[in-house]
XYZ file of N, CA and C in Angstrom:
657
model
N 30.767 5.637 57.843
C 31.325 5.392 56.520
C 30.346 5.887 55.462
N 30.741 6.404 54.488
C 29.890 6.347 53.167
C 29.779 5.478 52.289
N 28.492 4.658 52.287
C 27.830 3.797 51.913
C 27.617 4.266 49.809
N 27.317 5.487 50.150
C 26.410 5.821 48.776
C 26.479 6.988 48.581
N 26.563 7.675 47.363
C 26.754 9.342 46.807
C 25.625 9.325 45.948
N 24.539 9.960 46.375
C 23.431 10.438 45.167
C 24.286 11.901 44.022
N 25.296 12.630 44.251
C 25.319 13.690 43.940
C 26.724 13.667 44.019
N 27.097 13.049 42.403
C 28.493 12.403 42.322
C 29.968 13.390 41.958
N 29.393 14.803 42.029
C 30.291 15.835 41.379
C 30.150 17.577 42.106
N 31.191 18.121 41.851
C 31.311 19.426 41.969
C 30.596 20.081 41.348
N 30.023 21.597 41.377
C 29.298 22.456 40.350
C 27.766 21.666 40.053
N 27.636 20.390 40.909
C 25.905 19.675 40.904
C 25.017 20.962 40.993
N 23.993 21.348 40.587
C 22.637 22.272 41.371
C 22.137 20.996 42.366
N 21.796 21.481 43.148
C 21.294 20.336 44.119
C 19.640 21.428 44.925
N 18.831 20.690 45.406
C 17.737 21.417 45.977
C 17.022 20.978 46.877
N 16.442 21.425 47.957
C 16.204 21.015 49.528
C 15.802 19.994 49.805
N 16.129 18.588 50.325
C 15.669 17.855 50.304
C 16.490 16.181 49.552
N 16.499 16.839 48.625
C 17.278 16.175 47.789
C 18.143 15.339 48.475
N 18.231 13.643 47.932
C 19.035 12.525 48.792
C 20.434 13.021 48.340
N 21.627 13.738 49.469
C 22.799 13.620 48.980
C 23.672 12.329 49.433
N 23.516 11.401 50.352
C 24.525 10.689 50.210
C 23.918 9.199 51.597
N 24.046 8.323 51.421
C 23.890 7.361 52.524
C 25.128 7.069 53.147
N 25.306 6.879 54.802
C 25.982 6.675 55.221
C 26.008 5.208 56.347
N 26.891 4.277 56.725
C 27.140 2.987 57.404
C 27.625 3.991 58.354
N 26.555 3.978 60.173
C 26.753 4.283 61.378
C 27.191 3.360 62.346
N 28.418 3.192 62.532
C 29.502 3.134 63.502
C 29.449 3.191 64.859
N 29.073 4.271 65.439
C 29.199 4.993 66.548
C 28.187 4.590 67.205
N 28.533 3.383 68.719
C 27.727 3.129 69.801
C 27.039 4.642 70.086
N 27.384 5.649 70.185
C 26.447 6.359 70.531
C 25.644 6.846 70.172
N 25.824 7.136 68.726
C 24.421 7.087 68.097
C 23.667 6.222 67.940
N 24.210 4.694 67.672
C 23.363 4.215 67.327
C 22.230 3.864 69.211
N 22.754 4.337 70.603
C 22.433 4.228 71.430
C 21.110 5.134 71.555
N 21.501 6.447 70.888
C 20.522 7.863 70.847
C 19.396 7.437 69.782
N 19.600 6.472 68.749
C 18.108 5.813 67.951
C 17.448 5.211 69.029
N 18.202 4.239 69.808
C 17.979 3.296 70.592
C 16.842 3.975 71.764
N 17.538 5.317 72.143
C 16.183 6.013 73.357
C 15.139 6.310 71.994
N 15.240 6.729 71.317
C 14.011 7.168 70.394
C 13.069 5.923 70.413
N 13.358 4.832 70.007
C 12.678 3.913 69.833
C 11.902 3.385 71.266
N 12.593 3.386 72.518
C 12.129 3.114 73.255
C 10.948 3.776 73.992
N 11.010 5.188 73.611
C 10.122 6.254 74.030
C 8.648 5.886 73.125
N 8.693 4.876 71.952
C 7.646 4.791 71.382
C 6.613 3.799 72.332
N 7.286 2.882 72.825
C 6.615 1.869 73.259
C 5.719 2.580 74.874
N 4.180 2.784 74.207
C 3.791 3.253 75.402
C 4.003 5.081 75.529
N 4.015 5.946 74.969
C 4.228 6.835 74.402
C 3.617 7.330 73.099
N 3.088 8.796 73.261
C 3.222 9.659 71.991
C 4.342 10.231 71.098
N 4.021 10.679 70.064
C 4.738 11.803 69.804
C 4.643 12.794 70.631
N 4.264 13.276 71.389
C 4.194 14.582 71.566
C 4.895 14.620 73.136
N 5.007 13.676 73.527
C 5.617 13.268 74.783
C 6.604 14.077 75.446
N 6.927 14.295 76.482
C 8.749 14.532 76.400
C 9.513 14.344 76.215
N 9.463 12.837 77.014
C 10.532 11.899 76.409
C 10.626 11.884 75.002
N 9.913 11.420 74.387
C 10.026 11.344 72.791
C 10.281 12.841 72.381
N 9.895 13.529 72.564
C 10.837 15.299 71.998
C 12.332 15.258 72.284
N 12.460 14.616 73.871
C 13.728 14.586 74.210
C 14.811 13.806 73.436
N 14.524 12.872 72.914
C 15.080 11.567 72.265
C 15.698 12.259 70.824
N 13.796 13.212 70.340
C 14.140 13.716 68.965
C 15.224 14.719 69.035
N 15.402 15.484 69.785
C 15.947 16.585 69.629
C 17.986 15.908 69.878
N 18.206 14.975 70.560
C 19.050 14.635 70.705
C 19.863 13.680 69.665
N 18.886 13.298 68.245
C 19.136 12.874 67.406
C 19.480 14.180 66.494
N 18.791 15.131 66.419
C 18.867 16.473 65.704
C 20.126 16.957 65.471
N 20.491 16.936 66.897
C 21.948 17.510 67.431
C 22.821 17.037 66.582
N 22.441 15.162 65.956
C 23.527 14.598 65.201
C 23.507 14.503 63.853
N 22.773 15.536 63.645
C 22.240 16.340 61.996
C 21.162 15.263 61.521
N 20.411 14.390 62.447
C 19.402 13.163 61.682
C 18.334 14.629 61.262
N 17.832 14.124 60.100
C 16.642 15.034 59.147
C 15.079 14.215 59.824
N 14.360 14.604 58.966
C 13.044 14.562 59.618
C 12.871 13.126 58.976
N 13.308 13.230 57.857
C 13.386 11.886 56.808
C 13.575 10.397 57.569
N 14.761 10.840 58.309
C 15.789 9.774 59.171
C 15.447 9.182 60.227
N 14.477 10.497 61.039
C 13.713 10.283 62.076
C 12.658 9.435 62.310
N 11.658 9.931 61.029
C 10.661 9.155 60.504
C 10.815 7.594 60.528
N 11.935 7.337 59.704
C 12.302 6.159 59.206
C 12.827 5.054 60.259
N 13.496 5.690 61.010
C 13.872 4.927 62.590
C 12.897 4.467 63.148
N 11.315 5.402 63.114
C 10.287 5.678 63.913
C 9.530 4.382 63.699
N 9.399 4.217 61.989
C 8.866 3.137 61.554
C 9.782 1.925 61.444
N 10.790 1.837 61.359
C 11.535 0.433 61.711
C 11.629 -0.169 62.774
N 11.149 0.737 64.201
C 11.189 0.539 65.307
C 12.573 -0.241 65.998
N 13.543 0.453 65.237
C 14.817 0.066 65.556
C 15.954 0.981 65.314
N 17.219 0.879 65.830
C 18.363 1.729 65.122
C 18.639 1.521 64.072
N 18.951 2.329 63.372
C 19.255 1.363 61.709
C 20.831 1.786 61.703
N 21.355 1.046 61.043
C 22.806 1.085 60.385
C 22.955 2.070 59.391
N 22.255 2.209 58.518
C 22.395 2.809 57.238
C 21.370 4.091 57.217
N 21.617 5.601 57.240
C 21.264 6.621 57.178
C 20.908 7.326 55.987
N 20.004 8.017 55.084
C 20.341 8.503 54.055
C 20.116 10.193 54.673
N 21.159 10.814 54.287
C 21.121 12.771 54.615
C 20.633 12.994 53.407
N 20.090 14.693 53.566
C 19.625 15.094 52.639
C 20.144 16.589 52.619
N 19.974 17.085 51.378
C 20.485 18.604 50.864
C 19.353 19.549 51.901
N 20.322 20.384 52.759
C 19.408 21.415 53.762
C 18.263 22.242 53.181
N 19.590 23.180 52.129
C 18.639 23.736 51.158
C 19.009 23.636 49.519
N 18.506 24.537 49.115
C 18.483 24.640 47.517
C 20.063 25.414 47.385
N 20.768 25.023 46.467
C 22.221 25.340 46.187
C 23.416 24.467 44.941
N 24.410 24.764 44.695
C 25.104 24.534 44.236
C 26.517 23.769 45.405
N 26.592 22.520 44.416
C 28.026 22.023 45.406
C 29.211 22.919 44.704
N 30.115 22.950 46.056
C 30.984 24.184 45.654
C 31.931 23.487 46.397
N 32.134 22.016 47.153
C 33.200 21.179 47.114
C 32.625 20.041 47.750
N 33.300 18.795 47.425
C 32.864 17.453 47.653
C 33.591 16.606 48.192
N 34.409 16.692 49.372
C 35.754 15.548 49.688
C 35.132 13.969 49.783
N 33.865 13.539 50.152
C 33.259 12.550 50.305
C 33.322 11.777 48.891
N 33.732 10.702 49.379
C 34.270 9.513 48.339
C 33.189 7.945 49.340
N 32.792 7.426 48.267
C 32.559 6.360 48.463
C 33.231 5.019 49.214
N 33.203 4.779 50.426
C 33.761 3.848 51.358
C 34.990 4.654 52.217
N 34.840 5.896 52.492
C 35.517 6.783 53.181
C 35.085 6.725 54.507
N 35.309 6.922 55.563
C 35.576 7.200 57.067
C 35.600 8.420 57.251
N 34.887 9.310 58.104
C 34.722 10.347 58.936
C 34.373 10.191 59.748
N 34.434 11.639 60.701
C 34.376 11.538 62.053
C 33.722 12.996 62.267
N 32.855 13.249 63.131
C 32.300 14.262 63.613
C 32.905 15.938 63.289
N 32.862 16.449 62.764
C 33.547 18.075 62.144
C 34.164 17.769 60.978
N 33.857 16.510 60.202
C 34.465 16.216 58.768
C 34.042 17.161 57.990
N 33.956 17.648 56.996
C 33.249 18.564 55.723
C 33.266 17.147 54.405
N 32.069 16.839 54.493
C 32.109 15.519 53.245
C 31.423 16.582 52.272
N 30.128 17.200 52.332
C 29.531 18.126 51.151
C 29.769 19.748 51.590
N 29.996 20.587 50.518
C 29.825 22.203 51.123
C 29.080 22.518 49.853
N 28.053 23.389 49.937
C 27.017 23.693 49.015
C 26.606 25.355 49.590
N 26.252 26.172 48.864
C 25.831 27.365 48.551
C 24.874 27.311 47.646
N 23.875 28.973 47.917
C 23.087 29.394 46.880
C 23.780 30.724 46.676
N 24.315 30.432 44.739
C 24.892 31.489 44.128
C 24.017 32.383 43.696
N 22.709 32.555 43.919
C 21.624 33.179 43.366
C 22.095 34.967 43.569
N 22.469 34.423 44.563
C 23.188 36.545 45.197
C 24.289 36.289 45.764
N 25.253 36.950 45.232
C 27.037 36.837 45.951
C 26.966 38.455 46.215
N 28.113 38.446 46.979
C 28.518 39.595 47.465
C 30.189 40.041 46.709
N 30.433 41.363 46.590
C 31.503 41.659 46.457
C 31.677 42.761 47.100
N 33.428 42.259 47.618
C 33.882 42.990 48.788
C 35.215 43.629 48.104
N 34.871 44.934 48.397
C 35.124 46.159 47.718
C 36.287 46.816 48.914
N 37.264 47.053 48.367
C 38.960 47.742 49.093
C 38.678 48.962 48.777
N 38.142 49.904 49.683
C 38.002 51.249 49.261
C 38.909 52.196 50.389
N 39.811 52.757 49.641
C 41.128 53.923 50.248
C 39.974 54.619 51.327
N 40.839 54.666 52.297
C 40.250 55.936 53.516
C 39.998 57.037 53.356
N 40.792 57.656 52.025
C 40.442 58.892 51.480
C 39.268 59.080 51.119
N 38.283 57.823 50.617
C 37.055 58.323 49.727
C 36.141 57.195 50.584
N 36.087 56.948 51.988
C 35.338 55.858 52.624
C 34.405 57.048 53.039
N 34.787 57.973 53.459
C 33.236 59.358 53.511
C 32.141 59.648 52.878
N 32.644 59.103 51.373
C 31.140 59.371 50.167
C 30.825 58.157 50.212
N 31.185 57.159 50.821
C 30.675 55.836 50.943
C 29.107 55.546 51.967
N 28.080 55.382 51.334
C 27.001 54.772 51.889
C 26.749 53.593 52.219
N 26.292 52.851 53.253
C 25.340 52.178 53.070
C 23.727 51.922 52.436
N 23.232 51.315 51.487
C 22.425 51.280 51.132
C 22.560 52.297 49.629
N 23.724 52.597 49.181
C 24.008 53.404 47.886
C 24.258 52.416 47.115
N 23.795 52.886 45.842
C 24.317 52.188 44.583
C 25.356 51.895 44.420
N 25.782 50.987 43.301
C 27.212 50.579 43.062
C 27.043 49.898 41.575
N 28.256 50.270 40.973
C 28.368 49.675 39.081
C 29.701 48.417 39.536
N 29.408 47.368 39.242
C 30.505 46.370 39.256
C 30.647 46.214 38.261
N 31.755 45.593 37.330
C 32.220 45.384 36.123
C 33.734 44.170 36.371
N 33.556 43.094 36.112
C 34.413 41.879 36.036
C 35.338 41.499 34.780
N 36.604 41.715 35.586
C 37.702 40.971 34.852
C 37.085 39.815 33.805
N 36.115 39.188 33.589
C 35.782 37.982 33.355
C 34.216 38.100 32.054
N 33.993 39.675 32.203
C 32.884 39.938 31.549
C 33.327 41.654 31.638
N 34.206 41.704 30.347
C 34.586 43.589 30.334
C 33.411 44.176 29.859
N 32.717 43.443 29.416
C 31.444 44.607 28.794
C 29.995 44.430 29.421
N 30.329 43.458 30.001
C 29.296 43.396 31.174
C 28.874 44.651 32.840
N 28.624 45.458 32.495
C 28.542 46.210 33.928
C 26.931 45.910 35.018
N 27.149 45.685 36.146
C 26.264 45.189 36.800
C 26.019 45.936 38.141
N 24.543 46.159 38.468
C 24.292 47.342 39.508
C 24.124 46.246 40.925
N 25.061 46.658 41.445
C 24.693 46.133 43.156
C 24.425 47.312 44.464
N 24.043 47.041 45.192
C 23.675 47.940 46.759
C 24.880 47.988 47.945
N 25.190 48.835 48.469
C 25.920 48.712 49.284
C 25.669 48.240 50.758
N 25.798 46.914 51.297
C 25.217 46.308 52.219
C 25.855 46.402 53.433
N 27.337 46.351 53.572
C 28.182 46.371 55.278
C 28.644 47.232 54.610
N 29.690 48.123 55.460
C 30.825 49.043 55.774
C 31.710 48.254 56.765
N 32.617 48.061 56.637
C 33.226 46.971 57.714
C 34.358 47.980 58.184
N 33.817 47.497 59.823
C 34.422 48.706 60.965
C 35.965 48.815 61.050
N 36.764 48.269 60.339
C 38.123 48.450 60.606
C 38.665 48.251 59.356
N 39.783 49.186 59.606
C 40.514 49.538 58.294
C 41.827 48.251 58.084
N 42.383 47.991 57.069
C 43.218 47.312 56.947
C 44.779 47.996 56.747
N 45.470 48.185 57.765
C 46.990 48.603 57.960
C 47.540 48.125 57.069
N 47.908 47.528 56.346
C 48.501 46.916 55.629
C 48.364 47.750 54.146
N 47.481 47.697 53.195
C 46.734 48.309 52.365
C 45.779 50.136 52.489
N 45.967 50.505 53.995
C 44.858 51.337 53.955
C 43.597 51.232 53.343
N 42.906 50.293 53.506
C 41.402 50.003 52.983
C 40.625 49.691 53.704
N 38.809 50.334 53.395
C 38.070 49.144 54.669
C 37.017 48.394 53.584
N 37.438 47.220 53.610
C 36.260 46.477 53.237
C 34.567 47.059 52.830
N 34.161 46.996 52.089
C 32.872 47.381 51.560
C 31.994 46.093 51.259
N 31.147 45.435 51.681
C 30.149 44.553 50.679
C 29.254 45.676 50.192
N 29.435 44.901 49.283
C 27.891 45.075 48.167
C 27.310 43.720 47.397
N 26.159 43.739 47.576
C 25.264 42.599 47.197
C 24.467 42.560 45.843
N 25.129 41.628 44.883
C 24.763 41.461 43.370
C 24.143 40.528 43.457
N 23.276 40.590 42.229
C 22.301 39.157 41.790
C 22.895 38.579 40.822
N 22.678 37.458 40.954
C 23.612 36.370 40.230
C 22.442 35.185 39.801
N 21.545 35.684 39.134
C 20.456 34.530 38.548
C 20.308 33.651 37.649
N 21.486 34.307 37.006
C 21.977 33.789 35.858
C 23.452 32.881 36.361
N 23.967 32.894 36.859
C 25.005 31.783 37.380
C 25.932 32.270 37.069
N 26.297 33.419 36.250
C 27.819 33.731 35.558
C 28.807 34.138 36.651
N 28.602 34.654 37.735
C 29.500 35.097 38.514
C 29.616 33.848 39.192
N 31.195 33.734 39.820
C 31.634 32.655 40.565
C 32.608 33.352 41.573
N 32.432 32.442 43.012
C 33.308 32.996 43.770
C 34.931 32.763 43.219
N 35.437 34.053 43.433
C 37.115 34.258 43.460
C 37.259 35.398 41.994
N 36.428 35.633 41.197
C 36.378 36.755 40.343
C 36.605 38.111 40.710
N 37.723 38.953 40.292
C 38.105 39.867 40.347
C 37.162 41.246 39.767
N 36.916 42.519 40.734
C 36.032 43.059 40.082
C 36.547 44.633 39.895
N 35.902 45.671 39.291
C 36.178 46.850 39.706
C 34.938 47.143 40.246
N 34.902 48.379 40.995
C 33.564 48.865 41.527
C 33.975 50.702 41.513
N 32.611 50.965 41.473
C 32.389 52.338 41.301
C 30.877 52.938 41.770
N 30.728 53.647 42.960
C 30.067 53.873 43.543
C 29.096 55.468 42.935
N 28.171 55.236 42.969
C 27.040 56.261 42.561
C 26.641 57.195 43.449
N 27.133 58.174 43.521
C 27.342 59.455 44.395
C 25.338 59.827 44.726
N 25.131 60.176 45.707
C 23.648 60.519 46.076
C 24.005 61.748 45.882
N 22.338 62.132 45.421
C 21.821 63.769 44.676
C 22.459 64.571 45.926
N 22.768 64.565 47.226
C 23.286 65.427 47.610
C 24.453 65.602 48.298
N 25.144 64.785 47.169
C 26.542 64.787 47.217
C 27.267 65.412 45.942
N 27.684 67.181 45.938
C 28.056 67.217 45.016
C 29.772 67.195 45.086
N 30.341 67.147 43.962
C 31.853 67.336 43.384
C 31.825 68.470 42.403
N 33.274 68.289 42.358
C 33.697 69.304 41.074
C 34.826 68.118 40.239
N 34.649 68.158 38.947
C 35.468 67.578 37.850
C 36.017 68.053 37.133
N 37.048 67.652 36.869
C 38.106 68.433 35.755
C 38.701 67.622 34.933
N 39.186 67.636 33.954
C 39.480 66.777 32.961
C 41.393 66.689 33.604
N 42.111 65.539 33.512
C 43.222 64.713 33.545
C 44.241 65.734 33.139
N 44.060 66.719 32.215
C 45.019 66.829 31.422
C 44.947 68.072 32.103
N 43.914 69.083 32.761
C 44.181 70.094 33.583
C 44.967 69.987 34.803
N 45.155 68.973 35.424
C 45.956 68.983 36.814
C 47.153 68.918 36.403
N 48.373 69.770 37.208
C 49.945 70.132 37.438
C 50.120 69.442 38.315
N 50.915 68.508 38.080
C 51.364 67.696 39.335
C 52.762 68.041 39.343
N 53.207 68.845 41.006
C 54.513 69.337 40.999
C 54.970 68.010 42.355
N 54.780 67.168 41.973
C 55.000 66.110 42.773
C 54.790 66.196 44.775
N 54.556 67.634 45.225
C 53.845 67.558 46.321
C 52.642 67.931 46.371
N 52.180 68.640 45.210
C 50.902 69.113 45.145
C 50.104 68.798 43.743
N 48.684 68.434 43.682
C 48.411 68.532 42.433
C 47.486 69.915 42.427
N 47.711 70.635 41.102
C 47.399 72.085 40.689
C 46.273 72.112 39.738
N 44.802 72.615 39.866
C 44.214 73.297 38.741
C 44.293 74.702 38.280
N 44.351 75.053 37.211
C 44.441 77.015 37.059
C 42.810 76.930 36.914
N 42.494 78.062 37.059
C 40.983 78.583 37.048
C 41.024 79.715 35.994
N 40.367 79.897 35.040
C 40.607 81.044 33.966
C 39.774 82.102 34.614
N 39.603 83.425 34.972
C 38.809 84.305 35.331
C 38.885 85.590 34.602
């Protein structure tokens, strides 16, 4: 059960360590798996097997070092657990409510670091050839038109999408400033390497006779 919410909202910054929530433990079997921990003390090191064995089997049930500790010195199972934030991040959803019930594969906190997002780029099969890995890229967001922002091109993702004709592209932006959020719509435009050349022509030179498009060449 959840006992207690240190970190009462969505969009929290939260950072490693940090108490997110106490929980009331239920479950004979965990509280059985404190139960070998404790017993491995009596007459025993840390460094033991048994006692590694004990620890590691508490691990399994996400107990922190915090939790461990704290069992270690109560010399008992305890009822009441406090978890802590893995790492440094933003909550980005919270179903955990105060005096709620879960069960093992629940999602009570989900947290991210928005510091670097990725955007995944639908690029036509026609032009996935001038596509690099490790090439530049100009992003520019529905959400910030005058904002343009340089990211790297990080995957090429191996299969095309039938549906759309596209293959997936990441590219990896910095986001230090917090303004980007996942689900933002972007354009992208990729920065051709010095030895990649083209030829350009202005819009208004091409004949489009609807099976072909036409440039004239003046000579």
């Amino acid at each position: 059960f959840v006992e207690e919410l240190y970190v009462p909202s969505v969009g929290e910054p939260v950072n490693s360590g940090q108490k997110l929530m106490k929980v009331w433990i239920e479950s004979p079997e965990i509280l059985q798996k404190q139960a070998d921990l404790t017993t491995t003390l009596v007459g025993a090191t840390r460094s033991s097997i048994t006692y590694e064995g004990a620890e590691r089997n508490l691990r399994f049930f996400g107990f922190t070092d915090e939790s461990i500790d704290e069992i270690r010195k109560a010399g008992r199972p305890l009822r009441s657990v406090t978890l802590t934030v893995p790492r440094d991040g933003t909550v980005l959803e919270k179903p955990a409510l105060v005096g709620m019930r879960f069960s093992s594969g629940d999602t009570l906190f989900r947290t991210g670091d928005l510091s670097s997002v990725w955007v995944m780029a639908q690029v036509p099969e026609g032009d996935i050839a001038s596509v690099r890995e490790g090439q530049k890229a100009r992003v520019s967001f529905k959400a910030f038109p005058n904002e343009e922002r340089k990211g790297v091109v990080q995957r090429i993702y191996p299969e095309l999408n039938p549906a759309t004709r596209t293959i997936p592209v990441r590219i990896a932006l910095s986001n230090t400033d917090g303004r980007l959020r996942p689900g933002l719509y972007a354009d992208v435009s990729f920065e051709r390497s010095s030895d990649q050349k083209t030829i350009t022509v202005p819009d208004s030179a091409v004949l489009d006779s609807g099976s072909r498009k036409v440039a004239f060449v003046a000579k």
